[in-house]
Amino acid sequence: MSILAFLRDNAPWLSAGVLLTFLSGFGQTYFISIFAGEIRESFALSHGQWGGIYTLGTSASALVMVWAGGLTDRFRVRALAPVILVMMTGACVFMALNPVWWLLPVVIFSLRFTGQGMMSHIAVVAMARWFVAARGKALSVATLGFAVGEAFLPLIFVSLLLVYDWRMLWLVAAGAAVLGIPLLLLLLRRERTPQSWAQTSQSLGMDERHWTRRQTLGHFLFWFMVPALLGPAAFNTAFFFHQVHFAEVKLISHMELVAMFPIYTGVGIGAMILSGWALDRLGTARLLPFMQIPMVAAFMVFAFAEGPGMLLVGFVFLAMTTGANTTLPNAFWAEFYGTANLGSIKAMAAAIMVFGSAIGPGITGVAIDLGVGIETQYIFVAGYFVFTTVMMTIGVRRARPLLSLSP
């Protein structure tokens, strides 16, 4: 099937995926961190205190995701997603109206659980379930919402922040979440039948079977993947979380930095489309071990770059992994472990990633307070991604023969 025919025949379901991933942006770090300066000033918080609050709230959301993520195995997207959107609306209003610092962990929990956690989880599980032969293309298209949000929400809201109070802008975000509910219901008037419910052999994992969450946790490959799941979540989040501070260190304005985001997003979209195309032809086993190598280059550039030109090079490398990271890991779980229990298995992976996004800002924020510069930290981050690459390579090579048993 050509890509145009694929888009035409599956437009409602793919559009629903794009909508969900886009609206998840209000709970993503790149959006919340836009207001980091205003939040820290309003509540008199240091970098370490704000990072600690973010870590606490996000860690709590990771724990809840272990349970809540499994709801995608029991409820259709049409039933579950509107409930999460209502909760996200409440979380945005909560941020706008919150008067005290000690409620910030609850606010962050609400935003991270609904946005980064459940909205993203529902979208990628739906694509992995609804599509088998074209899983890579479906994930590439649906996750365009991440890229669009990352490109334009910071630019729009940083510009509005020059004119409007930051709390008012969170009410605007709440309004956008509300508008997403009827649009989603319109797109999913006829929801696609999940492939896993059909129990087709194409959806089986290793050893020609559907794995349970308990079996997955007892399998060696899962643990070889854990560092790679933690890494991008922790350090991409930390990078965008400290974007205001990073701009100050690099002696450029915050607006100059966010002006690079659309280019970062454009490269990420290209990497996402390319990885989705390659995924349908080569499978995740051949591609996954190479996915995080560009992160090594990105953080080395961020550590030593001087001036916007070199920083842009770092964004290009960062985008290469970010784009591939939206398709390859999500397809990995379905390909290696089957789709019957995909929601609960993916929930464990999502919880690890959410936990990574919790510890990243906390660790780096405390390090800044202790006098360890953000540039020095990024040298160690680059070394971490060398480690994750080695771990994925070993794990996938050991597990790949088990796939040959599957049709």
Short mmCIF file of C-alpha atoms in Angstrom, two decimals:
data_model
loop_
_atom_site.label_atom_id
_atom_site.label_comp_id
_atom_site.label_asym_id
_atom_site.label_seq_id
_atom_site.Cartn_x
_atom_site.Cartn_y
_atom_site.Cartn_z
CA MET A 1 0.00 0.00 0.00
CA SER A 2 1.35 3.44 -0.90
CA ILE A 3 1.78 5.99 1.85
CA LEU A 4 -1.01 8.19 0.40
CA ALA A 5 -3.42 5.27 0.28
CA PHE A 6 -2.42 4.30 3.81
CA LEU A 7 -3.09 7.83 5.09
CA ARG A 8 -6.41 8.03 3.24
CA ASP A 9 -7.73 4.66 4.39
CA ASN A 10 -6.68 5.17 8.02
CA ALA A 11 -7.08 8.93 8.42
CA PRO A 12 -9.48 8.95 11.41
CA TRP A 13 -7.35 6.61 13.56
CA LEU A 14 -4.05 8.20 12.61
CA SER A 15 -5.50 11.67 13.26
CA ALA A 16 -6.69 10.54 16.69
CA GLY A 17 -3.13 9.42 17.43
CA VAL A 18 -1.72 12.79 16.30
CA LEU A 19 -4.28 14.63 18.45
CA LEU A 20 -3.44 12.60 21.56
CA THR A 21 0.32 12.98 21.17
CA PHE A 22 -0.04 16.71 20.52
CA LEU A 23 -2.24 17.32 23.56
CA SER A 24 0.16 15.32 25.72
CA GLY A 25 2.47 18.32 25.31
CA PHE A 26 0.80 20.18 28.18
CA GLY A 27 2.23 17.56 30.53
CA GLN A 28 5.63 17.30 28.85
CA THR A 29 8.78 18.87 30.23
CA TYR A 30 9.40 21.05 27.19
CA PHE A 31 6.12 22.85 27.95
CA ILE A 32 6.22 22.96 31.75
CA SER A 33 9.82 24.22 31.70
CA ILE A 34 8.76 27.29 29.72
CA PHE A 35 7.40 28.59 33.01
CA ALA A 36 10.35 27.47 35.16
CA GLY A 37 11.58 31.01 35.78
CA GLU A 38 8.14 32.31 36.72
CA ILE A 39 7.38 29.32 38.96
CA ARG A 40 10.71 29.57 40.77
CA GLU A 41 10.24 33.32 41.24
CA SER A 42 6.61 33.05 42.37
CA PHE A 43 7.40 30.41 44.99
CA ALA A 44 11.01 31.48 45.82
CA LEU A 45 12.59 28.16 44.76
CA SER A 46 16.20 27.35 43.91
CA HIS A 47 17.15 25.17 40.93
CA GLY A 48 17.57 22.21 43.26
CA GLN A 49 14.25 22.78 45.06
CA TRP A 50 12.31 23.13 41.81
CA GLY A 51 14.08 20.06 40.41
CA GLY A 52 13.27 18.13 43.58
CA ILE A 53 9.58 19.05 43.36
CA TYR A 54 9.54 17.99 39.73
CA THR A 55 11.25 14.72 40.61
CA LEU A 56 8.77 13.99 43.41
CA GLY A 57 5.67 14.66 41.31
CA THR A 58 6.96 12.81 38.27
CA SER A 59 8.12 9.81 40.33
CA ALA A 60 4.64 9.51 41.81
CA SER A 61 3.16 9.53 38.31
CA ALA A 62 5.57 6.75 37.29
CA LEU A 63 4.33 4.57 40.16
CA VAL A 64 0.68 5.13 39.24
CA MET A 65 1.44 4.42 35.57
CA VAL A 66 2.38 0.83 36.48
CA TRP A 67 -1.27 0.24 37.32
CA ALA A 68 -3.07 2.77 35.13
CA GLY A 69 -1.21 1.84 31.96
CA GLY A 70 -2.86 -1.57 32.00
CA LEU A 71 -6.25 0.09 31.53
CA THR A 72 -5.47 0.21 27.81
CA ASP A 73 -5.86 -3.60 27.80
CA ARG A 74 -9.40 -3.25 29.17
CA PHE A 75 -10.88 -0.08 27.64
CA ARG A 76 -11.06 1.28 24.14
CA VAL A 77 -9.39 4.58 23.29
CA ARG A 78 -12.79 6.24 22.75
CA ALA A 79 -13.75 5.50 26.37
CA LEU A 80 -10.43 6.04 28.15
CA ALA A 81 -8.88 9.04 26.40
CA PRO A 82 -11.71 11.55 27.10
CA VAL A 83 -11.49 10.76 30.81
CA ILE A 84 -7.75 11.48 30.76
CA LEU A 85 -8.37 14.73 28.85
CA VAL A 86 -10.82 15.86 31.52
CA MET A 87 -8.19 15.10 34.15
CA MET A 88 -5.57 17.01 32.14
CA THR A 89 -7.88 20.02 31.96
CA GLY A 90 -8.17 19.95 35.75
CA ALA A 91 -4.39 19.68 36.09
CA CYS A 92 -3.84 22.79 33.93
CA VAL A 93 -6.42 24.74 35.94
CA PHE A 94 -4.73 23.51 39.13
CA MET A 95 -1.40 24.95 37.96
CA ALA A 96 -3.05 28.25 37.10
CA LEU A 97 -4.77 28.66 40.46
CA ASN A 98 -2.32 27.01 42.88
CA PRO A 99 -1.31 29.56 45.58
CA VAL A 100 1.30 27.62 47.60
CA TRP A 101 4.60 25.85 46.88
CA TRP A 102 3.78 22.70 48.84
CA LEU A 103 1.00 21.79 46.40
CA LEU A 104 3.39 21.94 43.45
CA PRO A 105 4.29 18.22 43.70
CA VAL A 106 0.59 17.40 43.33
CA VAL A 107 0.29 19.77 40.37
CA ILE A 108 3.32 18.24 38.68
CA PHE A 109 2.01 14.74 39.37
CA SER A 110 -1.32 15.62 37.73
CA LEU A 111 0.28 17.13 34.64
CA ARG A 112 2.88 14.41 34.19
CA PHE A 113 0.48 11.53 34.78
CA THR A 114 -2.15 12.78 32.35
CA GLY A 115 0.18 14.25 29.71
CA GLN A 116 3.53 12.52 29.54
CA GLY A 117 2.11 9.34 31.04
CA MET A 118 -1.38 8.33 29.95
CA MET A 119 -1.98 10.46 26.83
CA SER A 120 1.30 9.31 25.28
CA HIS A 121 0.74 5.73 26.41
CA ILE A 122 -2.78 5.49 24.99
CA ALA A 123 -1.65 6.84 21.63
CA VAL A 124 1.34 4.54 21.07
CA VAL A 125 -0.39 1.42 22.41
CA ALA A 126 -3.32 2.10 20.08
CA MET A 127 -1.04 2.40 17.04
CA ALA A 128 0.93 -0.72 17.93
CA ARG A 129 -2.31 -2.67 18.40
CA TRP A 130 -4.32 -1.33 15.48
CA PHE A 131 -1.57 -1.86 12.91
CA VAL A 132 0.71 -4.86 12.33
CA ALA A 133 2.31 -4.84 8.87
CA ALA A 134 2.32 -1.03 8.81
CA ARG A 135 3.15 -0.54 12.50
CA GLY A 136 6.20 1.61 11.74
CA LYS A 137 4.30 3.94 9.44
CA ALA A 138 1.41 4.24 11.90
CA LEU A 139 3.70 5.12 14.80
CA SER A 140 5.61 7.62 12.65
CA VAL A 141 2.43 9.41 11.60
CA ALA A 142 0.67 9.35 14.97
CA THR A 143 3.67 10.59 16.90
CA LEU A 144 3.94 13.65 14.65
CA GLY A 145 1.84 15.25 17.37
CA PHE A 146 4.84 15.10 19.71
CA ALA A 147 6.98 16.87 17.13
CA VAL A 148 4.43 19.55 16.29
CA GLY A 149 3.87 20.31 19.96
CA GLU A 150 7.58 20.44 20.69
CA ALA A 151 8.17 22.78 17.75
CA PHE A 152 5.37 25.27 18.20
CA LEU A 153 4.05 25.25 21.76
CA PRO A 154 7.29 26.69 23.23
CA LEU A 155 7.49 29.41 20.57
CA ILE A 156 3.84 30.36 20.97
CA PHE A 157 3.79 30.37 24.75
CA VAL A 158 7.20 32.02 25.23
CA SER A 159 5.93 34.81 22.97
CA LEU A 160 2.65 35.07 24.88
CA LEU A 161 4.61 35.11 28.13
CA LEU A 162 6.03 38.47 27.13
CA VAL A 163 2.51 39.92 27.24
CA TYR A 164 0.35 37.77 29.50
CA ASP A 165 0.66 36.45 33.04
CA TRP A 166 1.95 32.87 33.19
CA ARG A 167 -1.04 31.65 35.17
CA MET A 168 -3.45 32.88 32.48
CA LEU A 169 -1.56 30.86 29.89
CA TRP A 170 -2.21 27.67 31.85
CA LEU A 171 -5.94 28.43 31.53
CA VAL A 172 -5.40 28.65 27.77
CA ALA A 173 -3.81 25.19 27.91
CA ALA A 174 -6.83 23.90 29.84
CA GLY A 175 -9.12 25.27 27.14
CA ALA A 176 -7.15 23.48 24.43
CA ALA A 177 -7.44 20.18 26.33
CA VAL A 178 -11.22 20.58 26.61
CA LEU A 179 -11.57 21.25 22.89
CA GLY A 180 -9.74 18.00 22.20
CA ILE A 181 -12.52 15.88 23.70
CA PRO A 182 -15.26 16.38 21.08
CA LEU A 183 -12.71 16.26 18.27
CA LEU A 184 -11.39 12.92 19.50
CA LEU A 185 -14.90 11.48 19.82
CA LEU A 186 -15.64 12.63 16.27
CA LEU A 187 -12.54 10.90 14.91
CA LEU A 188 -13.29 7.68 16.77
CA ARG A 189 -16.98 7.34 15.95
CA ARG A 190 -15.95 3.99 14.48
CA GLU A 191 -12.96 2.70 16.39
CA ARG A 192 -10.59 0.32 14.63
CA THR A 193 -10.66 -3.26 15.96
CA PRO A 194 -7.41 -3.89 17.84
CA GLN A 195 -5.29 -6.49 16.08
CA SER A 196 -4.49 -8.17 19.37
CA TRP A 197 -8.15 -8.96 19.97
CA ALA A 198 -8.17 -10.84 16.68
CA GLN A 199 -5.32 -13.00 18.09
CA THR A 200 -3.56 -13.10 14.71
CA SER A 201 -0.26 -14.94 14.53
CA GLN A 202 1.37 -11.81 13.13
CA SER A 203 1.02 -10.20 16.56
CA LEU A 204 2.90 -12.89 18.47
CA GLY A 205 6.24 -12.20 20.12
CA MET A 206 9.29 -14.34 20.81
CA ASP A 207 8.78 -18.11 20.93
CA GLU A 208 5.49 -17.65 19.00
CA ARG A 209 3.52 -16.49 22.01
CA HIS A 210 2.04 -13.48 23.75
CA TRP A 211 4.04 -12.66 26.84
CA THR A 212 2.49 -11.58 30.13
CA ARG A 213 3.91 -8.71 32.15
CA ARG A 214 5.31 -11.12 34.76
CA GLN A 215 7.03 -13.19 32.09
CA THR A 216 8.46 -10.04 30.51
CA LEU A 217 9.89 -8.88 33.83
CA GLY A 218 11.59 -12.25 34.21
CA HIS A 219 13.18 -12.11 30.76
CA PHE A 220 16.78 -10.91 30.40
CA LEU A 221 16.08 -8.59 27.45
CA PHE A 222 13.81 -6.36 29.52
CA TRP A 223 16.63 -5.59 31.94
CA PHE A 224 19.14 -4.96 29.17
CA MET A 225 16.69 -2.35 27.85
CA VAL A 226 16.14 -0.55 31.16
CA PRO A 227 19.19 1.79 30.91
CA ALA A 228 18.16 2.75 27.37
CA LEU A 229 14.61 3.46 28.54
CA LEU A 230 15.86 5.65 31.38
CA GLY A 231 18.45 7.60 29.39
CA PRO A 232 16.53 9.73 26.85
CA ALA A 233 13.72 10.29 29.33
CA ALA A 234 16.11 11.46 32.05
CA PHE A 235 18.48 13.61 30.05
CA ASN A 236 16.23 14.95 27.29
CA THR A 237 13.94 16.01 30.10
CA ALA A 238 16.83 17.53 32.05
CA PHE A 239 18.02 19.41 28.98
CA PHE A 240 14.64 21.01 28.30
CA PHE A 241 13.89 21.43 32.00
CA HIS A 242 17.00 23.60 32.43
CA GLN A 243 16.63 25.39 29.12
CA VAL A 244 16.45 28.83 30.75
CA HIS A 245 19.60 28.16 32.79
CA PHE A 246 21.35 26.58 29.78
CA ALA A 247 20.66 29.69 27.68
CA GLU A 248 22.17 31.85 30.42
CA VAL A 249 25.29 29.63 30.58
CA LYS A 250 25.70 29.82 26.80
CA LEU A 251 25.20 33.62 26.88
CA ILE A 252 22.19 33.62 24.56
CA SER A 253 18.60 34.67 25.17
CA HIS A 254 15.87 32.18 25.95
CA MET A 255 14.08 33.21 22.75
CA GLU A 256 17.23 32.47 20.71
CA LEU A 257 17.30 29.00 22.19
CA VAL A 258 13.63 28.17 21.60
CA ALA A 259 13.95 29.54 18.06
CA MET A 260 16.08 26.44 17.37
CA PHE A 261 13.26 24.11 18.45
CA PRO A 262 11.47 24.07 15.04
CA ILE A 263 14.70 22.97 13.32
CA TYR A 264 15.18 20.34 16.01
CA THR A 265 11.61 19.25 15.39
CA GLY A 266 12.03 19.16 11.62
CA VAL A 267 15.06 16.90 11.89
CA GLY A 268 13.21 14.79 14.45
CA ILE A 269 10.27 14.35 12.07
CA GLY A 270 12.65 13.26 9.34
CA ALA A 271 14.31 10.75 11.68
CA MET A 272 10.90 9.55 12.84
CA ILE A 273 9.63 8.96 9.30
CA LEU A 274 12.88 7.31 8.23
CA SER A 275 12.93 5.04 11.29
CA GLY A 276 9.28 4.07 10.70
CA TRP A 277 10.03 3.22 7.06
CA ALA A 278 13.11 1.21 8.06
CA LEU A 279 11.20 -0.48 10.88
CA ASP A 280 8.61 -2.00 8.54
CA ARG A 281 11.40 -3.37 6.33
CA LEU A 282 14.14 -4.36 8.77
CA GLY A 283 12.45 -4.83 12.14
CA THR A 284 13.49 -3.37 15.48
CA ALA A 285 16.21 -5.95 16.16
CA ARG A 286 18.49 -4.56 13.43
CA LEU A 287 17.86 -0.89 14.22
CA LEU A 288 17.51 -0.57 17.99
CA PRO A 289 21.19 -0.92 19.03
CA PHE A 290 22.19 2.13 16.96
CA MET A 291 19.39 4.41 18.14
CA GLN A 292 21.18 6.30 20.93
CA ILE A 293 24.59 6.85 19.32
CA PRO A 294 23.59 10.39 18.18
CA MET A 295 22.90 11.26 21.83
CA VAL A 296 26.60 10.81 22.57
CA ALA A 297 27.45 13.41 19.95
CA ALA A 298 24.61 15.74 21.01
CA PHE A 299 25.64 16.06 24.63
CA MET A 300 29.32 16.41 23.79
CA VAL A 301 28.38 19.31 21.52
CA PHE A 302 26.20 20.87 24.23
CA ALA A 303 29.10 20.55 26.66
CA PHE A 304 31.62 22.39 24.49
CA ALA A 305 29.63 24.47 21.97
CA GLU A 306 30.01 28.23 21.86
CA GLY A 307 27.45 30.26 19.98
CA PRO A 308 24.09 29.41 18.37
CA GLY A 309 25.65 27.76 15.30
CA MET A 310 27.32 24.94 17.21
CA LEU A 311 24.32 24.56 19.51
CA LEU A 312 22.20 23.96 16.44
CA VAL A 313 24.49 21.07 15.50
CA GLY A 314 23.80 19.59 18.92
CA PHE A 315 20.07 19.91 18.35
CA VAL A 316 20.41 18.03 15.04
CA PHE A 317 22.09 15.08 16.76
CA LEU A 318 19.58 15.18 19.62
CA ALA A 319 16.71 15.14 17.13
CA MET A 320 18.03 12.06 15.36
CA THR A 321 17.58 9.93 18.46
CA THR A 322 14.42 11.74 19.57
CA GLY A 323 12.75 10.97 16.24
CA ALA A 324 13.76 7.32 16.23
CA ASN A 325 12.80 7.02 19.90
CA THR A 326 9.15 7.70 19.08
CA THR A 327 8.87 4.65 16.83
CA LEU A 328 11.49 1.98 17.57
CA PRO A 329 10.96 1.35 21.32
CA ASN A 330 7.17 1.41 20.95
CA ALA A 331 7.32 -1.19 18.16
CA PHE A 332 9.92 -3.18 20.07
CA TRP A 333 7.48 -4.31 22.79
CA ALA A 334 4.91 -5.54 20.27
CA GLU A 335 7.52 -7.28 18.09
CA PHE A 336 9.36 -9.06 20.91
CA TYR A 337 6.58 -9.68 23.44
CA GLY A 338 3.34 -9.77 21.42
CA THR A 339 0.24 -7.58 21.63
CA ALA A 340 -2.27 -9.42 23.83
CA ASN A 341 -0.89 -7.82 27.01
CA LEU A 342 0.79 -4.87 25.33
CA GLY A 343 -0.87 -2.25 27.52
CA SER A 344 0.39 -3.69 30.80
CA ILE A 345 3.86 -4.46 29.40
CA LYS A 346 4.18 -1.03 27.84
CA ALA A 347 2.97 0.46 31.12
CA MET A 348 6.07 -0.92 32.84
CA ALA A 349 8.27 0.61 30.15
CA ALA A 350 6.35 3.88 30.38
CA ALA A 351 6.76 3.91 34.16
CA ILE A 352 10.53 3.49 33.76
CA MET A 353 10.65 6.34 31.26
CA VAL A 354 8.50 8.56 33.46
CA PHE A 355 10.77 7.72 36.39
CA GLY A 356 13.75 8.65 34.22
CA SER A 357 12.14 11.99 33.45
CA ALA A 358 11.69 12.42 37.20
CA ILE A 359 15.28 11.82 38.25
CA GLY A 360 16.89 13.73 35.39
CA PRO A 361 15.83 17.24 36.46
CA GLY A 362 16.33 16.38 40.13
CA ILE A 363 19.90 15.10 39.75
CA THR A 364 21.00 17.88 37.43
CA GLY A 365 19.30 20.55 39.53
CA VAL A 366 21.03 19.42 42.71
CA ALA A 367 24.33 19.22 40.84
CA ILE A 368 23.91 22.82 39.68
CA ASP A 369 23.26 23.91 43.26
CA LEU A 370 26.42 22.03 44.34
CA GLY A 371 28.49 23.86 41.76
CA VAL A 372 28.77 21.17 39.07
CA GLY A 373 28.18 23.10 35.86
CA ILE A 374 25.60 21.94 33.34
CA GLU A 375 28.30 21.67 30.66
CA THR A 376 30.42 19.37 32.82
CA GLN A 377 27.37 17.24 33.55
CA TYR A 378 26.72 16.76 29.85
CA ILE A 379 30.12 15.12 29.34
CA PHE A 380 29.06 12.40 31.79
CA VAL A 381 25.66 12.16 30.08
CA ALA A 382 27.41 11.41 26.77
CA GLY A 383 29.33 8.61 28.49
CA TYR A 384 26.07 7.18 29.82
CA PHE A 385 24.72 6.80 26.28
CA VAL A 386 27.81 4.86 25.28
CA PHE A 387 26.87 2.44 28.07
CA THR A 388 23.22 2.14 26.95
CA THR A 389 24.31 1.41 23.39
CA VAL A 390 26.51 -1.45 24.55
CA MET A 391 23.71 -2.87 26.71
CA MET A 392 21.14 -2.79 23.90
CA THR A 393 23.56 -4.41 21.49
CA ILE A 394 24.25 -7.32 23.84
CA GLY A 395 20.61 -7.82 24.82
CA VAL A 396 19.14 -7.69 21.31
CA ARG A 397 21.81 -9.98 19.87
CA ARG A 398 21.02 -12.59 22.52
CA ALA A 399 17.23 -12.32 22.02
CA ARG A 400 17.06 -11.99 18.25
CA PRO A 401 17.26 -15.75 17.49
CA LEU A 402 14.01 -16.21 19.45
CA LEU A 403 12.22 -14.05 16.89
CA SER A 404 13.15 -16.43 14.11
CA LEU A 405 10.75 -18.90 15.71
CA SER A 406 7.89 -16.51 15.05
CA PRO A 407 6.16 -16.27 11.65
#
